Structure formats: C-alpha cells, structure tokens
Amino acid sequence: MSLRAEGPPLPDLPARFGAFRRHAPATPEPAPLGAGGGASRQLAPAEGAWAELAAEASFLYRDGVLASVRLARRIPRPPGLPVGPLPALAPALRPAGVRPPGASAFLWFDLETTGLGAGAGVKAFLAGVLREEPGPGGGRELVLIQHVLPDLDRVPGFLSEVGRDLGEAVWVTHNGRAFDLALWVDMHVLAGLRPSAPLADLDLLPLVRSLWRERLGSVTLSRLAREVLGFDRPGDPGGGAMPETYLAYLASGDPRWLAPALEHNAEDLLALYGLTHQVAQALERPPTDWPTADLLGLARLRSRFGRSPEPALAAALGAARSPGERARALSAWGRALKRRGDYDEAALRFEGAVREAPLPSPEDLLELAKHYEHRARDLPRALAATERAIGVLRVFAAPGRAEAARRRLEAWDRRRRRLIRRIGRLRPRPQPLPSGEGGRPRPEEAQDAAPGDRLARDERHVPEPLGARPGDEPPEVGAGCHGRLDARRELEAHAHLGGFEAAHGQAQVGSRPHRDGRPRPADDR
C-alpha cells in the first residue's frame, strides 16, 4: 500500500507566502485622534473613565467605534539609576553588524498578553513603549506610552497606533525574540497587515542570564529589579495575573480594572531600562563591588563581545571571600590566558586554583597535566596531576552517571599509563659492573645496582603531590587506579629518571643517548 497521496502537487508555499507579503495592504492610516485630559472637546463618559488612568489620553475611532486608547505620562528618572553608554551593547544587536546607534535611537518595548503561551488565540492587549526625550533645563526625562486594546475585535487599529510610536529604532526587550516580537509579527499576519520592523532589536535576556542567573537563579524583571537595581515592587501581581485583569475589564467595561496591568507594565519597562544601562556600564568599566559570581559572568560576556575579560577577572579575584571563589576566579583567568596563547601564565593560574580549591577541579588538573607533559616536559609533575585527578574522580563521581564516569576514568588511566611508559624510557642501558674477588660485585656496587629496590623502601624520593600545602600528608603513590600494585613500578621509574639526569646532565625529557654516549634529539613519543 502506497502512502503517497494522489492528486495535484502542493503549491510552492514559500513563494505563495512571499506573494501574500507583497500584496498585503500597508498599515492603515488612522483617523484623527481626539485628545483627552485637557482637550478642547468634551470627553465622552467612556473616555473620561480612561482619562483617569493617565495625564494624557488619546482615542482612536474607526467607523464610530473606539479602536485604540493611547495613555502617556512623563516619569522622573528614579534616583540611583545607572547611566551607561548604550552603544557598548552593539555586539548584541540583531541583525549582526549593525552600526552602533546613538543612545537616542533606543526604546524599550514590552507586551502584556491574554496568555503566556503561543498560538493564534493569544493576543497582546497592552503595549508599553518607554523612550528618553529632552526635558526642561537640558536634561533627559522618560516618556511612558501605553496602548490598550479596547476589545478583541479591534486589533488592526490597535496595531497601527502602536506602530506609530515605535518607528525605526532599536527595540530593547526581555525575551523579545522568543515571545514579544514573535507575537507582534503573528498578530500583524493574522490581521492582514505588514508588521512594523525595528532598526535592530536587543534582547536583554541572554545578557542578564550570563551575568546574574548563577547567583539569583530566576532572572525575571521583578527579581532583577529588586536584587540588582534595588527597586522594590510592593503589590505587583506579576505577569501571570495579567490575563485575569483583562478579562475582568472585558466583562465589566470599566477601564479601572486595568490599573494593575498598567502599573505592572510600567515597572517592567523601568526595570528593563535600568538593567540595559547597568549592563552597558559594566561592559565599559567592570565594577569592583559586585559578587564574584556576577563578575565571572561579566568576564564571559566581555569575551563574547570581543573585549578583554581580564579586568573583570581581576575584580572577581579581589572580591572573592572564600578559597572556593578564589579558585574559580583563578581557573577562569587561566582559561582566558590560554585562549590568548599565554600558556606559562595560564599554568600559574591553574596551579593557584588547585592550591586554593578545597577539592581541585579535574578540568584544572587536566590543563596542568597537558602543560607539564607537552610544554614544560616535566613528566613527574604531569603524572602527579594525573594521579590527583583520578583520585578526585573516583571519590566524587556524579551519581546516576556511572557510564560517563567510567569512560572518563579510563581516559585518565590511559594518560597515566602513557606517562609511566615515557618515564620508563629514560632508564639508561645497564652497564657491566666491575667485579670483585671471585667475580662477585663489591657490596657498594651491588647497592648502586638496585636503585629501584632502595627507593621502593624510601618514599622521600616520590614527587610532592601537586597543589599540596605545607603540613599535608602525601597520598599513597599509585592509589589512583591500581592501588599499591603499581607503587614499585612508579618508584623505579622515578629512580631511573633521577639516575639518568645525574649521569648525563639536564637532558630533555623523552630523549635517549646513542650507544656511544652522544645525546639524541628530544623524542615526544
């Protein structure tokens, strides 16, 4: 039985959609607005109820029916609000490569909707726009404009009126790319209109996640306003209560039911405005009074934007209040130096992180093991780092991930065995010993002939464990994967390494002499 449907072929859907976009009507020209709140004409009773919600109220009528309500008010800039250079956020704009706009080109945009999901049934009933405008005395003041959808069948007039206040600017949103802007386009398409497009859009959610999610967990605007900006929002019903607010208005016809929604939208826009300036200011000049977790997030964000993360990392190290925080800052600094190609300085930071951490990170130990083996040519220290990482992984394996832990331990064990083999290659060829009476070696010669046996009983020759503090008890050699069975072999390898260097000087690790004693080039096997 064939699953192929019989009949004419399907039309080219992308081409049909493009034709629909080309022939869609332009945004309709709205009828003249009647001004309320001090207007020359007498307000209708319904208009008077709306005018109580804002100092400036305007009304859009179509065919004698109220199609949109525009409420405007001027807001004083909250005290203590940061002011940052907004062009510093240009790398986060979409589309990429937009020329950094001036601060006056930014506006803040937020929608309140009839539901928190997606689909044709979800509509925006309140659109808030916040912008800066010149104020009296040459300063800058904030102008808040809020558009309300009077009824669910008046969407075209509502959209056209909001689009007038948006214009060509940089729209700053919180999760706008996944929700607000997507819903804005969907509503236009369903209404048969061309959506107004921004000059560029800036979604602040990825930026605030990078900076504050590790410390705060939730990065909602209300949480960020309280924890980062210090603005309390008492009585805020939250975004989840907005659909009920609008339904109460539709059922009663009294716009005063929308007062909580208008206030919530205004506070969201103020928080969005303050956070935008806070992020821009931190990118330009890293603060010194932030917690270490926030400064580490700032370092990652600066790296993503092509800026040096080291000022933020230095501030994070200075703000650390515990050995664990210092270890995290040193580890992040080491990775930044490694990306820059400064491997020796990076190794110093990783060593500091291993010393400071109550429990060293296997990733930091891996960086040290690779550096000692391939760059510093210090195989005993590479082996010590490997042994310590194996011990950490065996004790603190994540529950429920036994298979991943087993594969990780196998990789570390292969590295360990390879290092032991490379150290073993440094053993010089045995030389015939002078004989004493009766062909037997003298006692002192026999003693020199078995350095591995002697050192197996003397653990003072074992390299000091990596990152150990003075007074710490050294761990058992060979306790990483195979217990005491490998202790003798490791000690013999270290003994041969010491004997070879004493006999032939500071030869490079990994080299063997010719039969006639001439040194060979370094062997990286």
PDB file of C-alpha atoms in Angstrom, residues 504 513-519:
ATOM      1  CA  HIS A 504      74.014  12.803  31.635  1.00  0.00           C
ATOM      2  CA  PRO A 513      71.577   8.613  24.348  1.00  0.00           C
ATOM      3  CA  HIS A 514      73.285   6.890  21.456  1.00  0.00           C
ATOM      4  CA  ARG A 515      75.316   3.803  22.199  1.00  0.00           C
ATOM      5  CA  ASP A 516      78.468   5.901  22.138  1.00  0.00           C
ATOM      6  CA  GLY A 517      77.016   8.349  24.691  1.00  0.00           C
ATOM      7  CA  ARG A 518      76.047  11.176  22.313  1.00  0.00           C
ATOM      8  CA  PRO A 519      72.582  12.661  23.191  1.00  0.00           C
TER       9      PRO A 519
END
